[in-house]
């Protein structure tokens, strides 16, 4: 977990046929020394929400967390 106010950067030490893929879409080729930075977006979007299935219940099912 990283606080929302922080960015996370990854610098490639080596890049042997490395590509950046976002949301399943092919992206640019990466080279050694390239920096990829991730940060929280200013906007948010709800892609799908089922009121009968709370978020943590979905996590529990997908990650196979046992219930107490």
Coordinates of N, CA and C in Angstrom, one line a residue, residues 13-68:
X13 N 16.6 -1.4 -15.4 CA 18.0 -1.6 -15.4 C 18.4 -2.2 -16.8
X14 N 17.6 -3.2 -17.2 CA 17.9 -3.9 -18.5 C 16.5 -3.9 -19.2
X15 N 16.5 -3.9 -20.5 CA 15.3 -4.0 -21.2 C 15.5 -4.9 -22.4
X16 N 15.2 -6.1 -22.3 CA 15.3 -7.1 -23.4 C 13.9 -7.3 -24.0
X17 N 13.5 -6.6 -25.0 CA 12.2 -6.7 -25.6 C 11.1 -6.3 -24.5
X18 N 11.3 -5.3 -23.8 CA 10.3 -4.8 -22.8 C 9.3 -3.8 -23.4
X19 N 8.1 -4.0 -23.1 CA 7.0 -3.1 -23.6 C 6.1 -2.7 -22.4
X20 N 5.5 -1.5 -22.5 CA 4.6 -1.1 -21.5 C 3.2 -1.4 -22.0
X21 N 2.4 -2.2 -21.2 CA 1.0 -2.5 -21.6 C 0.1 -2.0 -20.5
X22 N -0.9 -1.2 -21.0 CA -1.9 -0.6 -20.1 C -3.3 -1.0 -20.5
X23 N -3.9 -1.6 -19.5 CA -5.3 -2.1 -19.7 C -5.4 -3.0 -20.9
X24 N -4.4 -3.9 -21.1 CA -4.4 -4.8 -22.2 C -4.1 -4.3 -23.5
X25 N -3.8 -3.0 -23.6 CA -3.5 -2.4 -24.9 C -2.0 -2.3 -25.1
X26 N -1.4 -2.7 -26.3 CA 0.0 -2.6 -26.5 C 0.5 -1.1 -26.4
X27 N 1.6 -1.0 -25.8 CA 2.2 0.4 -25.6 C 3.6 0.5 -26.2
X28 N 4.3 1.5 -25.8 CA 5.7 1.7 -26.4 C 6.7 0.7 -25.9
X29 N 7.7 0.5 -26.7 CA 8.9 -0.3 -26.3 C 9.6 0.5 -25.2
X30 N 10.2 -0.2 -24.2 CA 11.0 0.4 -23.2 C 12.4 0.0 -23.4
X31 N 13.3 1.0 -22.9 CA 14.7 0.8 -23.0 C 15.4 0.9 -21.7
X32 N 16.6 0.3 -21.5 CA 17.3 0.4 -20.2 C 17.4 1.9 -19.9
X33 N 17.1 2.2 -18.6 CA 17.2 3.6 -18.1 C 15.9 4.3 -18.2
X34 N 14.9 3.7 -18.9 CA 13.6 4.4 -18.9 C 12.9 4.4 -17.5
X35 N 12.2 5.4 -17.2 CA 11.5 5.6 -15.9 C 10.0 5.5 -16.2
X36 N 9.3 4.7 -15.5 CA 7.9 4.6 -15.6 C 7.3 5.0 -14.2
X37 N 6.5 6.0 -14.2 CA 6.0 6.6 -12.9 C 4.5 6.3 -12.8
X38 N 4.0 5.9 -11.7 CA 2.6 5.6 -11.4 C 2.2 6.6 -10.3
X39 N 1.0 7.2 -10.5 CA 0.4 8.1 -9.5 C -1.1 8.0 -9.5
X40 N -1.7 8.4 -8.5 CA -3.2 8.5 -8.4 C -3.7 9.6 -9.4
X41 N -4.7 9.2 -10.1 CA -5.3 10.2 -11.1 C -6.1 11.2 -10.3
X42 N -6.2 12.4 -10.9 CA -7.1 13.5 -10.3 C -8.6 13.1 -10.4
X43 N -8.9 12.3 -11.4 CA -10.3 11.9 -11.6 C -10.5 10.5 -11.2
X44 N -11.7 10.1 -10.9 CA -12.0 8.7 -10.7 C -13.2 8.3 -11.5
X45 N -13.4 7.0 -11.7 CA -14.5 6.5 -12.4 C -15.0 5.2 -11.8
X46 N -16.3 5.0 -11.7 CA -16.8 3.7 -11.3 C -17.1 2.9 -12.5
X47 N -16.4 1.8 -12.7 CA -16.6 1.0 -13.9 C -17.8 0.0 -13.7
X48 N -18.0 -0.5 -12.5 CA -19.1 -1.4 -12.3 C -19.3 -1.5 -10.8
X49 N -20.5 -1.4 -10.4 CA -20.8 -1.5 -8.9 C -22.1 -2.2 -8.8
X50 N -22.1 -3.3 -8.0 CA -23.2 -4.1 -7.7 C -23.6 -3.9 -6.2
X51 N -24.6 -3.1 -5.9 CA -24.9 -2.8 -4.5 C -25.2 -4.0 -3.7
X52 N -25.5 -5.1 -4.3 CA -25.8 -6.4 -3.5 C -24.5 -7.1 -3.2
X53 N -23.4 -6.7 -3.8 CA -22.1 -7.3 -3.6 C -21.0 -6.3 -3.2
X54 N -20.8 -6.1 -1.9 CA -19.9 -5.1 -1.4 C -18.4 -5.3 -1.9
X55 N -17.7 -4.3 -2.0 CA -16.3 -4.3 -2.6 C -15.5 -5.4 -1.9
X56 N -15.5 -5.4 -0.5 CA -14.6 -6.3 0.2 C -15.1 -7.8 0.1
X57 N -16.3 -8.0 -0.2 CA -16.8 -9.3 -0.5 C -16.3 -9.8 -1.8
X58 N -16.2 -8.9 -2.8 CA -15.6 -9.2 -4.1 C -14.2 -9.6 -3.9
X59 N -13.4 -8.8 -3.2 CA -12.0 -9.1 -2.9 C -11.9 -10.5 -2.2
X60 N -12.7 -10.7 -1.2 CA -12.7 -12.0 -0.5 C -12.9 -13.2 -1.5
X61 N -13.8 -13.0 -2.4 CA -14.1 -14.1 -3.3 C -13.0 -14.3 -4.3
X62 N -12.5 -13.2 -4.9 CA -11.5 -13.2 -5.9 C -10.1 -13.7 -5.4
X63 N -9.8 -13.3 -4.1 CA -8.5 -13.6 -3.5 C -8.6 -14.8 -2.6
X64 N -9.7 -15.4 -2.6 CA -9.9 -16.7 -1.8 C -9.6 -16.5 -0.3
X65 N -10.0 -15.3 0.2 CA -9.8 -15.1 1.6 C -10.9 -15.8 2.4
X66 N -10.5 -16.5 3.5 CA -11.5 -17.2 4.2 C -12.3 -16.2 5.0
X67 N -13.6 -16.6 5.3 CA -14.4 -15.7 6.1 C -14.3 -16.2 7.5
X68 N -14.6 -15.3 8.4 CA -14.5 -15.6 9.9 C -15.9 -15.7 10.4

